[in-house]
mmCIF file of C-alpha atoms and ligand atoms in Angstrom:
data_model
loop_
_atom_site.group_PDB
_atom_site.id
_atom_site.type_symbol
_atom_site.label_atom_id
_atom_site.label_comp_id
_atom_site.label_asym_id
_atom_site.label_seq_id
_atom_site.Cartn_x
_atom_site.Cartn_y
_atom_site.Cartn_z
ATOM 1 C CA GLN H 6 52.128 62.817 19.732
ATOM 2 C CA GLU H 7 54.544 60.306 18.947
ATOM 3 C CA ASN H 8 57.017 61.867 19.941
ATOM 4 C CA ILE H 9 55.050 62.381 23.650
ATOM 5 C CA SER H 10 54.583 58.168 23.574
ATOM 6 C CA GLY H 11 58.073 58.080 21.984
ATOM 7 C CA ILE H 12 59.726 60.508 24.709
ATOM 8 C CA ARG H 13 61.917 57.730 26.258
ATOM 9 C CA VAL H 14 63.608 56.846 22.645
ATOM 10 C CA VAL H 15 63.864 60.363 21.984
ATOM 11 C CA LYS H 16 65.692 61.596 24.823
ATOM 12 C CA SER H 17 67.851 58.492 24.558
ATOM 13 C CA PHE H 18 69.381 59.214 21.468
ATOM 14 C CA VAL H 19 69.339 62.435 22.170
ATOM 15 C CA GLN H 20 66.937 63.514 19.678
ATOM 16 C CA GLU H 21 65.244 66.930 20.879
ATOM 17 C CA PRO H 22 66.836 69.354 19.719
ATOM 18 C CA TYR H 23 65.859 67.691 15.532
ATOM 19 C CA GLU H 24 62.385 66.603 17.005
ATOM 20 C CA ILE H 25 61.090 70.264 18.488
ATOM 21 C CA GLU H 26 63.045 71.778 14.528
ATOM 22 C CA ALA H 27 60.603 68.795 13.283
ATOM 23 C CA PHE H 28 57.626 70.029 15.636
ATOM 24 C CA TRP H 29 59.070 73.471 15.413
ATOM 25 C CA LYS H 30 58.376 73.056 11.788
ATOM 26 C CA ALA H 31 54.899 71.810 10.851
ATOM 27 C CA CYS H 32 53.973 74.242 13.367
ATOM 28 C CA LYS H 33 55.598 76.499 11.631
ATOM 29 C CA ASN H 34 53.248 75.430 8.196
ATOM 30 C CA SER H 35 50.135 75.575 10.275
ATOM 31 C CA MET H 36 50.880 79.457 10.913
ATOM 32 C CA ASP H 37 51.537 80.574 8.460
ATOM 33 C CA LYS H 38 48.382 79.185 6.411
ATOM 34 C CA SER H 39 46.938 80.815 8.713
ATOM 35 C CA MET H 40 48.017 84.088 8.846
ATOM 36 C CA HIS H 41 47.075 83.593 5.112
ATOM 37 C CA LEU H 42 44.450 82.420 5.616
ATOM 38 C CA ILE H 43 43.704 85.412 8.006
ATOM 39 C CA LYS H 44 44.988 88.373 5.702
ATOM 40 C CA VAL H 45 43.044 87.207 2.812
ATOM 41 C CA GLN H 46 39.895 87.374 5.015
ATOM 42 C CA GLY H 47 40.934 90.904 6.876
ATOM 43 C CA ALA H 48 41.079 92.115 3.095
ATOM 44 C CA LEU H 49 37.754 90.976 2.576
ATOM 45 C CA PHE H 50 35.121 92.245 4.273
ATOM 46 C CA PRO H 51 35.929 95.384 4.764
ATOM 47 C CA LEU H 52 36.188 95.877 1.305
ATOM 48 C CA ILE H 53 32.725 93.818 1.454
ATOM 49 C CA GLN H 54 31.475 96.308 3.666
ATOM 50 C CA PHE H 55 33.817 99.243 1.233
ATOM 51 C CA LEU H 56 31.648 98.161 -1.577
ATOM 52 C CA SER H 57 28.054 98.007 -0.082
ATOM 53 C CA ALA H 58 28.676 100.931 1.823
ATOM 54 C CA THR H 59 30.036 102.799 -1.682
ATOM 55 C CA SER H 60 26.879 101.975 -3.235
ATOM 56 C CA LEU H 61 24.726 103.060 -1.076
ATOM 57 C CA VAL H 62 26.656 106.575 -1.452
ATOM 58 C CA ILE H 63 26.454 106.075 -4.847
ATOM 59 C CA SER H 64 22.910 106.025 -4.557
ATOM 60 C CA LEU H 65 22.109 108.645 -1.838
ATOM 61 C CA ILE H 66 24.113 110.743 -4.696
ATOM 62 C CA TYR H 67 22.999 110.157 -8.061
ATOM 63 C CA GLY H 68 19.351 109.182 -6.377
ATOM 64 C CA GLY H 69 19.364 112.282 -4.953
ATOM 65 C CA ILE H 70 20.518 114.591 -8.072
ATOM 66 C CA LEU H 71 17.193 112.750 -9.793
ATOM 67 C CA VAL H 72 14.800 113.597 -7.575
ATOM 68 C CA ILE H 73 16.643 116.983 -7.294
ATOM 69 C CA ASN H 74 16.124 117.166 -11.284
ATOM 70 C CA GLY H 75 12.537 115.702 -10.708
ATOM 71 C CA SER H 76 12.916 112.673 -12.787
ATOM 72 C CA ILE H 77 11.666 110.497 -9.446
ATOM 73 C CA SER H 78 9.890 111.100 -7.265
ATOM 74 C CA LEU H 79 11.386 111.237 -3.651
ATOM 75 C CA GLY H 80 9.078 108.032 -2.691
ATOM 76 C CA ASP H 81 10.798 106.041 -5.386
ATOM 77 C CA PHE H 82 14.036 107.361 -3.912
ATOM 78 C CA VAL H 83 13.422 106.643 -0.269
ATOM 79 C CA ALA H 84 12.112 102.472 -1.185
ATOM 80 C CA PHE H 85 15.183 102.383 -3.489
ATOM 81 C CA ASN H 86 17.518 103.224 -0.937
ATOM 82 C CA THR H 87 15.090 100.672 1.882
ATOM 83 C CA TYR H 88 15.536 97.892 -0.759
ATOM 84 C CA LEU H 89 19.392 98.417 -1.324
ATOM 85 C CA VAL H 90 19.929 98.242 2.306
ATOM 86 C CA SER H 91 17.620 95.014 3.046
ATOM 87 C CA VAL H 92 19.484 93.240 -0.089
ATOM 88 C CA VAL H 93 23.225 94.290 0.996
ATOM 89 C CA TRP H 94 22.754 91.559 4.360
ATOM 90 C CA PRO H 95 21.087 89.209 2.258
ATOM 91 C CA ILE H 96 23.607 88.547 -0.666
ATOM 92 C CA ALA H 97 26.908 88.971 1.899
ATOM 93 C CA ALA H 98 24.419 86.154 3.711
ATOM 94 C CA VAL H 99 24.991 84.262 0.787
ATOM 95 C CA GLY H 100 28.546 84.516 0.377
ATOM 96 C CA TRP H 101 29.233 83.387 3.837
ATOM 97 C CA VAL H 102 27.368 79.732 3.197
ATOM 98 C CA ILE H 103 29.255 78.783 0.481
ATOM 99 C CA ASN H 104 32.416 80.058 1.573
ATOM 100 C CA ALA H 105 31.124 76.922 4.443
ATOM 101 C CA LEU H 106 30.099 74.464 2.128
ATOM 102 C CA GLN H 107 33.779 75.035 0.687
ATOM 103 C CA ARG H 108 35.300 74.335 4.088
ATOM 104 C CA GLY H 109 33.129 71.875 5.118
ATOM 105 C CA SER H 110 33.022 70.040 1.931
ATOM 106 C CA ALA H 111 36.943 69.885 1.904
ATOM 107 C CA SER H 112 36.838 68.468 5.368
ATOM 108 C CA MET H 113 34.289 66.342 4.056
ATOM 109 C CA ALA H 114 36.048 64.887 1.852
ATOM 110 C CA ARG H 115 38.486 63.340 4.465
ATOM 111 C CA ILE H 116 36.357 62.434 6.941
ATOM 112 C CA ASN H 117 34.725 59.946 4.226
ATOM 113 C CA GLU H 118 37.909 58.661 3.696
ATOM 114 C CA VAL H 119 38.318 57.002 6.561
ATOM 115 C CA LEU H 120 34.265 56.443 7.581
ATOM 116 C CA ALA H 121 33.426 54.909 3.674
ATOM 117 C CA GLN H 122 36.445 52.426 4.011
ATOM 118 C CA GLN H 123 35.636 49.311 3.573
ATOM 119 C CA PRO H 124 36.786 46.161 5.709
ATOM 120 C CA ASP H 125 38.308 43.688 3.463
ATOM 121 C CA ILE H 126 37.076 40.578 6.079
ATOM 122 C CA VAL H 127 33.095 40.568 6.542
ATOM 123 C CA ASP H 128 31.010 37.303 7.505
ATOM 124 C CA SER H 129 30.232 35.803 4.574
ATOM 125 C CA PRO H 130 26.549 35.281 2.945
ATOM 126 C CA GLU H 131 26.589 31.334 4.089
ATOM 127 C CA VAL H 132 27.749 31.659 8.018
ATOM 128 C CA LYS H 133 27.101 28.844 9.969
ATOM 129 C CA PRO H 134 23.953 30.420 13.421
ATOM 130 C CA VAL H 135 26.900 29.105 15.474
ATOM 131 C CA ARG H 136 27.692 30.330 19.119
ATOM 132 C CA HIS H 137 30.162 28.932 21.458
ATOM 133 C CA LEU H 138 33.440 27.279 19.823
ATOM 134 C CA GLU H 139 34.771 24.638 22.306
ATOM 135 C CA GLY H 140 38.849 25.211 21.322
ATOM 136 C CA ALA H 141 39.295 22.913 18.584
ATOM 137 C CA VAL H 142 42.143 23.868 15.212
ATOM 138 C CA GLU H 143 43.048 22.692 12.210
ATOM 139 C CA PHE H 144 45.201 23.764 9.671
ATOM 140 C CA ARG H 145 44.697 21.803 5.921
ATOM 141 C CA ASN H 146 48.291 23.148 4.248
ATOM 142 C CA VAL H 147 47.553 26.618 4.158
ATOM 143 C CA TYR H 148 48.948 29.318 2.177
ATOM 144 C CA PHE H 149 49.489 32.615 2.805
ATOM 145 C CA ASN H 150 51.119 35.388 1.832
ATOM 146 C CA TYR H 151 51.451 39.227 3.225
ATOM 147 C CA ASP H 152 51.306 41.497 -0.239
ATOM 148 C CA ASP H 153 51.162 38.457 -3.540
ATOM 149 C CA ASP H 154 55.050 38.219 -4.127
ATOM 150 C CA ASN H 155 56.253 35.220 -4.841
ATOM 151 C CA TYR H 156 57.588 35.164 -0.929
ATOM 152 C CA GLN H 157 55.074 31.964 1.462
ATOM 153 C CA GLU H 158 54.708 33.737 4.952
ATOM 154 C CA LEU H 159 52.418 30.589 5.123
ATOM 155 C CA ASN H 160 54.341 27.673 3.373
ATOM 156 C CA ASP H 161 51.712 24.133 3.385
ATOM 157 C CA ILE H 162 50.833 24.489 7.167
ATOM 158 C CA SER H 163 49.272 21.306 8.223
ATOM 159 C CA PHE H 164 48.304 20.605 11.806
ATOM 160 C CA SER H 165 45.425 19.794 14.714
ATOM 161 C CA MET H 166 44.449 20.162 18.467
ATOM 162 C CA GLY H 167 42.338 19.262 19.992
ATOM 163 C CA PRO H 168 39.602 21.449 22.027
ATOM 164 C CA GLY H 169 42.283 21.523 25.624
ATOM 165 C CA ASP H 170 44.722 20.389 24.092
ATOM 166 C CA THR H 171 47.873 22.980 24.037
ATOM 167 C CA LEU H 172 49.648 24.227 21.898
ATOM 168 C CA GLY H 173 53.558 25.416 21.129
ATOM 169 C CA ILE H 174 54.649 27.796 18.511
ATOM 170 C CA ILE H 175 58.200 28.409 18.217
ATOM 171 C CA GLY H 176 61.174 29.442 15.622
ATOM 172 C CA ARG H 177 63.036 32.677 14.708
ATOM 173 C CA THR H 178 62.177 35.741 14.540
ATOM 174 C CA GLY H 179 60.083 36.398 11.469
ATOM 175 C CA SER H 180 59.579 32.758 10.922
ATOM 176 C CA GLY H 181 56.047 33.246 11.269
ATOM 177 C CA LYS H 182 54.231 32.099 14.436
ATOM 178 C CA SER H 183 52.172 35.607 14.842
ATOM 179 C CA THR H 184 50.459 35.325 10.903
ATOM 180 C CA ILE H 185 49.299 31.744 11.900
ATOM 181 C CA VAL H 186 47.875 33.411 14.664
ATOM 182 C CA ARG H 187 46.470 36.459 12.229
ATOM 183 C CA VAL H 188 45.242 33.670 10.380
ATOM 184 C CA LEU H 189 43.402 32.113 13.087
ATOM 185 C CA LEU H 190 41.556 35.168 13.904
ATOM 186 C CA ARG H 191 40.568 35.535 10.191
ATOM 187 C CA LEU H 192 43.295 39.290 11.058
ATOM 188 C CA TYR H 193 43.388 38.081 6.731
ATOM 189 C CA ASP H 194 43.095 36.065 4.439
ATOM 190 C CA PHE H 195 44.785 32.639 3.825
ATOM 191 C CA ALA H 196 45.345 32.166 -0.303
ATOM 192 C CA SER H 197 44.936 28.340 -0.801
ATOM 193 C CA GLY H 198 44.235 26.118 2.204
ATOM 194 C CA GLU H 199 41.410 24.378 4.578
ATOM 195 C CA VAL H 200 41.295 26.745 8.418
ATOM 196 C CA LEU H 201 39.006 25.132 10.841
ATOM 197 C CA LEU H 202 37.552 25.439 13.505
ATOM 198 C CA ASP H 203 35.914 22.801 15.745
ATOM 199 C CA GLY H 204 35.780 21.346 11.992
ATOM 200 C CA LEU H 205 33.751 24.284 10.538
ATOM 201 C CA ASP H 206 35.299 26.208 8.213
ATOM 202 C CA ILE H 207 36.659 29.482 9.470
ATOM 203 C CA ARG H 208 34.862 31.972 7.097
ATOM 204 C CA LYS H 209 31.396 29.894 7.920
ATOM 205 C CA VAL H 210 32.022 31.246 11.542
ATOM 206 C CA PRO H 211 30.818 34.592 12.668
ATOM 207 C CA LEU H 212 33.493 37.035 12.525
ATOM 208 C CA ALA H 213 31.960 38.074 16.383
ATOM 209 C CA VAL H 214 32.141 34.457 17.392
ATOM 210 C CA ILE H 215 36.030 33.667 17.274
ATOM 211 C CA ARG H 216 37.017 36.628 18.488
ATOM 212 C CA GLU H 217 34.603 35.952 20.967
ATOM 213 C CA GLU H 218 35.747 33.414 21.745
ATOM 214 C CA THR H 219 39.500 33.024 21.615
ATOM 215 C CA GLY H 220 41.606 35.354 23.862
ATOM 216 C CA TYR H 221 44.450 36.475 22.441
ATOM 217 C CA VAL H 222 47.438 38.117 23.923
ATOM 218 C CA PRO H 223 49.153 40.273 21.367
ATOM 219 C CA GLN H 224 52.923 40.866 21.231
ATOM 220 C CA ASP H 225 52.793 43.687 21.994
ATOM 221 C CA GLY H 226 49.855 43.806 24.252
ATOM 222 C CA PHE H 227 48.824 46.976 23.666
ATOM 223 C CA LEU H 228 47.532 48.583 26.635
ATOM 224 C CA PHE H 229 45.199 52.227 27.249
ATOM 225 C CA SER H 230 45.859 54.431 29.258
ATOM 226 C CA THR H 231 43.635 54.272 31.483
ATOM 227 C CA THR H 232 43.173 52.353 35.000
ATOM 228 C CA ILE H 233 44.937 48.831 35.897
ATOM 229 C CA ARG H 234 41.305 48.390 36.418
ATOM 230 C CA ASP H 235 39.870 49.042 33.035
ATOM 231 C CA ASN H 236 42.508 47.477 31.315
ATOM 232 C CA ILE H 237 41.865 44.780 32.533
ATOM 233 C CA ALA H 238 37.985 44.415 31.969
ATOM 234 C CA PHE H 239 38.599 45.501 28.858
ATOM 235 C CA GLY H 240 36.365 42.410 26.857
ATOM 236 C CA ARG H 241 34.170 42.179 30.138
ATOM 237 C CA LEU H 242 32.766 44.981 31.801
ATOM 238 C CA GLU H 243 30.654 44.636 34.148
ATOM 239 C CA ALA H 244 33.316 42.219 35.781
ATOM 240 C CA SER H 245 33.290 42.744 39.462
ATOM 241 C CA ASP H 246 36.719 44.119 40.966
ATOM 242 C CA GLU H 247 36.981 40.049 42.443
ATOM 243 C CA GLU H 248 36.905 38.079 39.676
ATOM 244 C CA ILE H 249 39.480 41.130 38.037
ATOM 245 C CA ILE H 250 42.345 40.433 41.225
ATOM 246 C CA GLU H 251 41.536 36.072 39.773
ATOM 247 C CA ALA H 252 42.495 37.113 37.098
ATOM 248 C CA ALA H 253 45.460 39.438 38.732
ATOM 249 C CA LYS H 254 47.031 36.438 40.260
ATOM 250 C CA LEU H 255 46.359 33.301 37.832
ATOM 251 C CA ALA H 256 48.483 35.968 35.388
ATOM 252 C CA LYS H 257 50.918 36.830 38.894
ATOM 253 C CA VAL H 258 50.507 40.206 38.079
ATOM 254 C CA TRP H 259 48.756 40.583 41.497
ATOM 255 C CA GLU H 260 50.775 41.192 43.962
ATOM 256 C CA ASP H 261 52.289 44.076 41.838
ATOM 257 C CA ILE H 262 49.847 46.038 41.708
ATOM 258 C CA SER H 263 48.484 45.910 45.202
ATOM 259 C CA GLU H 264 51.620 47.407 45.903
ATOM 260 C CA PHE H 265 50.588 49.959 43.923
ATOM 261 C CA PRO H 266 49.337 53.187 46.083
ATOM 262 C CA GLU H 267 46.012 53.359 44.179
ATOM 263 C CA GLY H 268 45.545 49.262 43.549
ATOM 264 C CA LEU H 269 43.920 48.619 40.193
ATOM 265 C CA ASP H 270 42.541 52.617 40.332
ATOM 266 C CA THR H 271 46.428 52.800 39.072
ATOM 267 C CA VAL H 272 45.875 54.679 35.641
ATOM 268 C CA VAL H 273 48.941 54.099 33.067
ATOM 269 C CA GLY H 274 50.740 56.187 30.654
ATOM 270 C CA GLU H 275 49.801 56.127 27.392
ATOM 271 C CA ARG H 276 50.284 52.520 26.077
ATOM 272 C CA GLY H 277 51.396 51.341 29.720
ATOM 273 C CA ILE H 278 54.328 53.569 29.910
ATOM 274 C CA THR H 279 53.990 53.982 33.959
ATOM 275 C CA LEU H 280 54.912 50.056 34.032
ATOM 276 C CA SER H 281 57.833 47.946 33.720
ATOM 277 C CA GLY H 282 57.969 45.665 30.749
ATOM 278 C CA GLY H 283 57.043 42.727 32.199
ATOM 279 C CA GLN H 284 53.773 44.377 33.976
ATOM 280 C CA GLN H 285 52.845 45.257 31.243
ATOM 281 C CA GLN H 286 52.869 41.710 29.803
ATOM 282 C CA ARG H 287 50.707 40.087 32.562
ATOM 283 C CA ILE H 288 47.905 42.558 31.990
ATOM 284 C CA ALA H 289 47.771 42.010 28.464
ATOM 285 C CA ILE H 290 47.019 38.212 29.852
ATOM 286 C CA ALA H 291 45.116 38.835 32.725
ATOM 287 C CA ARG H 292 42.925 40.682 30.804
ATOM 288 C CA ALA H 293 42.865 37.796 27.798
ATOM 289 C CA LEU H 294 42.358 35.427 31.189
ATOM 290 C CA LEU H 295 39.258 37.509 32.563
ATOM 291 C CA LYS H 296 37.038 36.477 29.181
ATOM 292 C CA ASP H 297 37.907 32.702 29.969
ATOM 293 C CA PRO H 298 38.695 31.665 26.220
ATOM 294 C CA ALA H 299 37.879 28.689 25.111
ATOM 295 C CA LEU H 300 40.914 29.472 22.956
ATOM 296 C CA LEU H 301 43.219 31.217 24.599
ATOM 297 C CA ILE H 302 46.366 33.111 22.804
ATOM 298 C CA LEU H 303 49.278 33.629 24.096
ATOM 299 C CA ASP H 304 51.396 35.412 21.072
ATOM 300 C CA ASP H 305 55.272 35.329 22.187
ATOM 301 C CA SER H 306 53.596 37.214 25.984
ATOM 302 C CA LEU H 307 56.229 35.501 28.089
ATOM 303 C CA SER H 308 59.360 37.020 27.153
ATOM 304 C CA ALA H 309 60.041 40.193 29.451
ATOM 305 C CA VAL H 310 58.752 37.557 32.695
ATOM 306 C CA ASP H 311 62.073 36.415 34.591
ATOM 307 C CA ALA H 312 61.857 31.911 34.062
ATOM 308 C CA ASP H 313 60.429 31.652 37.779
ATOM 309 C CA THR H 314 57.261 33.621 36.934
ATOM 310 C CA GLU H 315 57.695 31.964 33.095
ATOM 311 C CA ARG H 316 57.069 28.713 34.829
ATOM 312 C CA GLU H 317 54.243 30.014 38.299
ATOM 313 C CA ILE H 318 52.061 31.907 35.143
ATOM 314 C CA LEU H 319 52.126 28.139 32.705
ATOM 315 C CA LYS H 320 51.493 25.997 35.986
ATOM 316 C CA ASN H 321 48.345 28.061 37.164
ATOM 317 C CA LEU H 322 47.451 28.325 33.332
ATOM 318 C CA ARG H 323 47.446 24.518 33.357
ATOM 319 C CA GLU H 324 45.310 24.467 36.551
ATOM 320 C CA PHE H 325 43.446 26.988 35.441
ATOM 321 C CA ARG H 326 42.522 26.409 31.838
ATOM 322 C CA SER H 327 42.365 22.284 31.866
ATOM 323 C CA GLY H 328 39.756 21.513 29.061
ATOM 324 C CA ARG H 329 40.324 24.431 26.739
ATOM 325 C CA SER H 330 42.592 24.988 23.508
ATOM 326 C CA THR H 331 45.996 27.468 24.760
ATOM 327 C CA LEU H 332 48.388 28.333 22.239
ATOM 328 C CA ILE H 333 51.930 29.619 22.854
ATOM 329 C CA ILE H 334 54.084 31.730 20.957
ATOM 330 C CA SER H 335 57.251 31.769 21.928
ATOM 331 C CA HIS H 336 61.641 31.955 21.300
ATOM 332 C CA ARG H 337 61.912 30.443 25.042
ATOM 333 C CA VAL H 338 61.275 25.807 24.748
ATOM 334 C CA SER H 339 60.762 26.707 28.532
ATOM 335 C CA ALA H 340 57.432 28.490 27.608
ATOM 336 C CA VAL H 341 56.455 24.812 25.415
ATOM 337 C CA GLN H 342 57.997 22.189 26.179
ATOM 338 C CA ASP H 343 55.467 20.509 28.403
ATOM 339 C CA ALA H 344 52.084 21.639 24.843
ATOM 340 C CA ASP H 345 50.495 18.610 23.791
ATOM 341 C CA LEU H 346 51.871 19.241 19.716
ATOM 342 C CA ILE H 347 54.915 21.721 19.386
ATOM 343 C CA LEU H 348 55.066 23.430 15.550
ATOM 344 C CA VAL H 349 58.636 24.420 14.866
ATOM 345 C CA MET H 350 58.419 26.827 12.177
ATOM 346 C CA ASP H 351 61.323 28.130 9.687
ATOM 347 C CA LYS H 352 60.730 30.939 6.712
ATOM 348 C CA GLY H 353 57.191 30.411 6.966
ATOM 349 C CA ARG H 354 57.613 26.312 6.835
ATOM 350 C CA ILE H 355 56.744 23.538 10.435
ATOM 351 C CA ILE H 356 60.405 21.974 9.776
ATOM 352 C CA GLU H 357 59.416 19.942 13.055
ATOM 353 C CA ARG H 358 56.906 18.861 15.180
ATOM 354 C CA GLY H 359 56.109 16.334 18.495
ATOM 355 C CA ARG H 360 56.267 16.568 22.165
ATOM 356 C CA HIS H 361 59.029 17.508 24.300
ATOM 357 C CA ASN H 362 60.468 14.511 23.848
ATOM 358 C CA GLU H 363 60.354 13.235 20.364
ATOM 359 C CA LEU H 364 61.363 16.602 19.363
ATOM 360 C CA THR H 365 65.171 17.118 22.280
ATOM 361 C CA ALA H 366 65.216 12.896 20.658
ATOM 362 C CA ARG H 367 66.248 14.120 17.176
ATOM 363 C CA LYS H 368 68.271 16.568 17.344
ATOM 364 C CA GLY H 369 67.231 18.842 14.957
ATOM 365 C CA PHE H 370 67.238 22.551 15.171
ATOM 366 C CA TYR H 371 64.951 22.257 18.694
ATOM 367 C CA HIS H 372 67.361 20.351 20.312
ATOM 368 C CA HIS H 373 69.669 22.846 19.674
ATOM 369 C CA LEU H 374 67.184 25.662 20.776
ATOM 370 C CA TYR H 375 66.421 23.686 23.904
ATOM 371 C CA GLU H 376 70.851 22.467 24.324
ATOM 372 C CA GLN H 377 71.261 26.681 24.702
ATOM 373 C CA GLN H 378 68.921 27.131 26.890
ATOM 374 C CA LEU H 379 70.076 24.386 28.861
ATOM 375 C CA LEU H 380 73.195 26.005 29.570
ATOM 376 C CA GLN H 381 71.391 29.569 29.860
ATOM 377 C CA GLU H 382 69.946 27.842 33.016
ATOM 378 C CA GLN H 383 73.252 26.276 34.119
ATOM 379 C CA LEU H 384 74.968 29.187 33.827
ATOM 380 C CA ALA H 385 72.976 31.647 35.077
HETATM 381 P P1 LIG J 403 59.018 37.383 15.994
HETATM 382 O O1 LIG J 403 59.338 36.023 16.426
HETATM 383 O O2 LIG J 403 60.322 38.511 15.332
HETATM 384 O O3 LIG J 403 57.486 37.769 16.164
HETATM 385 P P2 LIG J 403 57.288 35.708 13.832
HETATM 386 O O4 LIG J 403 57.650 34.763 13.859
HETATM 387 O O5 LIG J 403 55.997 36.370 14.717
HETATM 388 O O6 LIG J 403 58.150 36.288 14.161
HETATM 389 P P3 LIG J 403 55.744 36.832 11.778
HETATM 390 O O7 LIG J 403 54.707 38.026 12.385
HETATM 391 O O8 LIG J 403 54.776 35.961 11.712
HETATM 392 O O9 LIG J 403 57.085 36.487 12.260
HETATM 393 O O10 LIG J 403 56.112 37.619 10.016
HETATM 394 C C1 LIG J 403 56.293 36.799 9.017
HETATM 395 C C2 LIG J 403 56.920 37.269 8.164
HETATM 396 O O11 LIG J 403 55.304 38.198 7.686
HETATM 397 C C3 LIG J 403 57.756 38.378 8.306
HETATM 398 O O12 LIG J 403 59.192 37.644 7.712
HETATM 399 C C4 LIG J 403 57.441 39.461 8.300
HETATM 400 O O13 LIG J 403 58.194 40.662 7.563
HETATM 401 C C5 LIG J 403 56.151 38.947 7.236
HETATM 402 N N1 LIG J 403 54.912 40.525 7.737
HETATM 403 C C6 LIG J 403 54.786 40.648 9.536
HETATM 404 N N2 LIG J 403 53.809 41.319 9.855
HETATM 405 C C7 LIG J 403 53.380 42.175 7.699
HETATM 406 C C8 LIG J 403 52.490 42.516 7.149
HETATM 407 N N3 LIG J 403 51.960 42.960 8.196
HETATM 408 N N4 LIG J 403 52.543 43.018 5.813
HETATM 409 C C9 LIG J 403 53.682 42.641 5.485
HETATM 410 N N5 LIG J 403 54.677 41.427 5.717
HETATM 411 C C10 LIG J 403 54.677 41.102 6.982
HETATM 412 MG MG1 LIG J 404 55.441 37.570 15.666
#
């Protein structure tokens, strides 16, 4: 399965022979085991039949002698043989059932391992009957690490955004930007501190509400191997075509879609492999926009679009989403510079914060990034 979805990587690294070899080994292993099983079965079933037939022969010969000698009557003999014949198959059937039970319980154990998994994060008994979120987010001294080691992926994170605000997060790769979002969506629980949604402890907000009220565009913008329509309407299956097209227009991907011969009915390959990286990203954005969420989260979702398209999408977001919160994560200053608050992250900490003007005036890391970007634009 990975070889097919990753076929371009396999080909571009000329790893076909190696992958074929690996696949062949796996198949060979499976075939050898099947052959072994079939050999055992092939030997066993004739053996059982042979034994039952032999017992019949023995009873015929020995019983016949007894009848001739007059030790038992002909009636006893016939009755005995009839019982014997009618008992052979039920006994064989019991064998079959035991066999099937054993195979079943081996498979069952493996299936149950998956089915019996309990999610680590579930609604606590103290959840409040919240139905709707306004999109206000507050972090107070939040600490978090993934593997209980000493490295803090989030180290004393505090910030707040009111409903309708735009928050920008920028920083080096691996600095903890996506981790903030994962904590915010309760995909992971934080170690200490407080996370508040609309002023309410996040642990008291039902999980379903948190996730329904947020539109999350993950960094890898996962697409399903179905039509573009179904991919965009994933969060709202009842959406009309007009609404889907509207969302696609806001995400600046409608022009691309309308040029496909099948339009919205275009089936995208596995994980969207038949689309360009920028098209995949924008379809993932359209999917989140269609939900019209109280809080929209774009995790580096504009990285594969050019500067002009990025500007237009951000402009659309500002117009269409006025009054609703947006959280934008990016490596590029251009994506966050209009935000109400910009956090600059490094190694799990917020090292600078403020608006664009304040940050550029401070001549720190943000300023450095900004100068690089200006230089790049000038070169371009
Ligand atoms: P990027 O800009 O590359 O997306 P990021 O700022 O979003 O980076 P995070 O994904 O938040 O970075 O990761 C922060 C740190 O946490 C990294 O050092 C990363 O190795 C680690 N990390 C991320 N996800 C996991 C995970 N599931 N388990 C363990 N460690 C993780
Ligand atoms: Mg990330």
